[in-house]
JSON list of C-alpha atoms in Angstrom, two decimals:
[
{"chain": "A", "resi": 1, "resn": "MET", "atom": "CA", "xyz": [2.92, -1.40, -2.81]},
{"chain": "A", "resi": 2, "resn": "ILE", "atom": "CA", "xyz": [3.87, 0.03, 0.61]},
{"chain": "A", "resi": 3, "resn": "MET", "atom": "CA", "xyz": [4.94, -3.07, 3.04]},
{"chain": "A", "resi": 4, "resn": "THR", "atom": "CA", "xyz": [6.60, -3.00, 6.22]},
{"chain": "A", "resi": 5, "resn": "GLY", "atom": "CA", "xyz": [9.31, -0.89, 7.05]},
{"chain": "A", "resi": 6, "resn": "MET", "atom": "CA", "xyz": [10.20, 2.58, 8.87]},
{"chain": "A", "resi": 7, "resn": "GLY", "atom": "CA", "xyz": [9.74, 6.03, 7.87]},
{"chain": "A", "resi": 8, "resn": "SER", "atom": "CA", "xyz": [7.29, 7.82, 5.69]},
{"chain": "A", "resi": 9, "resn": "ASP", "atom": "CA", "xyz": [9.53, 8.12, 2.14]},
{"chain": "A", "resi": 10, "resn": "GLY", "atom": "CA", "xyz": [7.01, 5.39, 0.63]},
{"chain": "A", "resi": 11, "resn": "THR", "atom": "CA", "xyz": [4.43, 7.64, 1.55]},
{"chain": "A", "resi": 12, "resn": "LYS", "atom": "CA", "xyz": [6.19, 10.43, -0.38]},
{"chain": "A", "resi": 13, "resn": "GLY", "atom": "CA", "xyz": [6.96, 8.79, -3.33]},
{"chain": "A", "resi": 14, "resn": "LEU", "atom": "CA", "xyz": [3.52, 7.48, -3.25]},
{"chain": "A", "resi": 15, "resn": "ILE", "atom": "CA", "xyz": [1.85, 10.72, -2.95]},
{"chain": "A", "resi": 16, "resn": "ALA", "atom": "CA", "xyz": [4.22, 11.90, -6.03]},
{"chain": "A", "resi": 17, "resn": "LEU", "atom": "CA", "xyz": [2.74, 8.89, -8.15]},
{"chain": "A", "resi": 18, "resn": "LYS", "atom": "CA", "xyz": [-0.78, 9.71, -7.27]},
{"chain": "A", "resi": 19, "resn": "ASN", "atom": "CA", "xyz": [-0.12, 13.74, -8.40]},
{"chain": "A", "resi": 20, "resn": "ARG", "atom": "CA", "xyz": [0.92, 12.13, -11.86]},
{"chain": "A", "resi": 21, "resn": "GLY", "atom": "CA", "xyz": [-1.77, 10.26, -12.88]},
{"chain": "A", "resi": 22, "resn": "HIS", "atom": "CA", "xyz": [-3.96, 7.31, -12.33]},
{"chain": "A", "resi": 23, "resn": "VAL", "atom": "CA", "xyz": [-2.33, 4.84, -9.72]},
{"chain": "A", "resi": 24, "resn": "ARG", "atom": "CA", "xyz": [-3.64, 1.92, -7.30]},
{"chain": "A", "resi": 25, "resn": "ALA", "atom": "CA", "xyz": [-1.98, 1.56, -4.08]},
{"chain": "A", "resi": 26, "resn": "ILE", "atom": "CA", "xyz": [-2.05, -1.21, -1.43]},
{"chain": "A", "resi": 27, "resn": "ALA", "atom": "CA", "xyz": [-0.66, -1.49, 1.92]},
{"chain": "A", "resi": 28, "resn": "GLU", "atom": "CA", "xyz": [0.45, -4.40, 3.88]},
{"chain": "A", "resi": 29, "resn": "ALA", "atom": "CA", "xyz": [-2.15, -4.44, 7.18]},
{"chain": "A", "resi": 30, "resn": "GLU", "atom": "CA", "xyz": [-0.56, -4.05, 10.65]},
{"chain": "A", "resi": 31, "resn": "GLU", "atom": "CA", "xyz": [-0.96, -7.80, 11.71]},
{"chain": "A", "resi": 32, "resn": "SER", "atom": "CA", "xyz": [1.29, -9.11, 9.20]},
{"chain": "A", "resi": 33, "resn": "CYS", "atom": "CA", "xyz": [4.06, -6.15, 9.27]},
{"chain": "A", "resi": 34, "resn": "ILE", "atom": "CA", "xyz": [7.12, -6.79, 11.27]},
{"chain": "A", "resi": 35, "resn": "VAL", "atom": "CA", "xyz": [7.33, -2.63, 11.17]},
{"chain": "A", "resi": 36, "resn": "TYR", "atom": "CA", "xyz": [4.20, -1.06, 10.65]},
{"chain": "A", "resi": 37, "resn": "GLY", "atom": "CA", "xyz": [5.48, 2.84, 10.52]},
{"chain": "A", "resi": 38, "resn": "MET", "atom": "CA", "xyz": [5.65, 2.77, 6.64]},
{"chain": "A", "resi": 39, "resn": "PRO", "atom": "CA", "xyz": [2.21, 1.38, 5.86]},
{"chain": "A", "resi": 40, "resn": "ARG", "atom": "CA", "xyz": [0.81, 3.37, 8.37]},
{"chain": "A", "resi": 41, "resn": "SER", "atom": "CA", "xyz": [1.94, 6.52, 7.37]},
{"chain": "A", "resi": 42, "resn": "ALA", "atom": "CA", "xyz": [0.53, 5.81, 3.91]},
{"chain": "A", "resi": 43, "resn": "ILE", "atom": "CA", "xyz": [-2.65, 5.21, 5.44]},
{"chain": "A", "resi": 44, "resn": "ALA", "atom": "CA", "xyz": [-2.79, 8.10, 7.45]},
{"chain": "A", "resi": 45, "resn": "ALA", "atom": "CA", "xyz": [-2.05, 10.26, 4.15]},
{"chain": "A", "resi": 46, "resn": "LYS", "atom": "CA", "xyz": [-5.12, 8.49, 2.65]},
{"chain": "A", "resi": 47, "resn": "VAL", "atom": "CA", "xyz": [-3.19, 7.70, -0.62]},
{"chain": "A", "resi": 48, "resn": "VAL", "atom": "CA", "xyz": [-3.88, 3.86, -0.12]},
{"chain": "A", "resi": 49, "resn": "ASP", "atom": "CA", "xyz": [-6.57, 2.28, -1.97]},
{"chain": "A", "resi": 50, "resn": "GLU", "atom": "CA", "xyz": [-6.48, -1.09, 0.06]},
{"chain": "A", "resi": 51, "resn": "VAL", "atom": "CA", "xyz": [-4.84, -2.48, 3.48]},
{"chain": "A", "resi": 52, "resn": "LEU", "atom": "CA", "xyz": [-4.32, -6.00, 3.18]},
{"chain": "A", "resi": 53, "resn": "PRO", "atom": "CA", "xyz": [-2.32, -8.90, 5.34]},
{"chain": "A", "resi": 54, "resn": "LEU", "atom": "CA", "xyz": [0.44, -10.39, 3.37]},
{"chain": "A", "resi": 55, "resn": "GLU", "atom": "CA", "xyz": [-0.95, -13.61, 2.26]},
{"chain": "A", "resi": 56, "resn": "LYS", "atom": "CA", "xyz": [-3.69, -11.55, 0.26]},
{"chain": "A", "resi": 57, "resn": "ILE", "atom": "CA", "xyz": [-1.61, -8.81, -1.07]},
{"chain": "A", "resi": 58, "resn": "ALA", "atom": "CA", "xyz": [-0.90, -11.51, -4.98]},
{"chain": "A", "resi": 59, "resn": "GLU", "atom": "CA", "xyz": [-4.37, -11.68, -4.99]},
{"chain": "A", "resi": 60, "resn": "ALA", "atom": "CA", "xyz": [-4.90, -8.17, -5.36]},
{"chain": "A", "resi": 61, "resn": "ILE", "atom": "CA", "xyz": [-2.22, -7.28, -7.63]},
{"chain": "A", "resi": 62, "resn": "MET", "atom": "CA", "xyz": [-3.56, -9.89, -9.97]},
{"chain": "A", "resi": 63, "resn": "LYS", "atom": "CA", "xyz": [-6.97, -8.28, -9.75]},
{"chain": "A", "resi": 64, "resn": "PHE", "atom": "CA", "xyz": [-5.50, -4.82, -10.55]},
{"chain": "A", "resi": 65, "resn": "ILE", "atom": "CA", "xyz": [-3.64, -6.16, -13.67]},
{"chain": "A", "resi": 66, "resn": "SER", "atom": "CA", "xyz": [-6.54, -7.67, -14.89]},
{"chain": "A", "resi": 67, "resn": "ASP", "atom": "CA", "xyz": [-8.66, -4.73, -14.50]}
]
């Protein structure tokens, strides 16, 4: 999960996780973020599998868990 926040440290961590194995990543959509910096960084790095507004994230997590 990459959610609202500043900086790119979340992107750096997600890249490291992706390099180690199969990881699915969700970024919070701009319309529900207070600060869009961290999700924007991860999306720009193309390490995000889905971009969703806050109210749809729980459903997506449940879908990933059941796969």
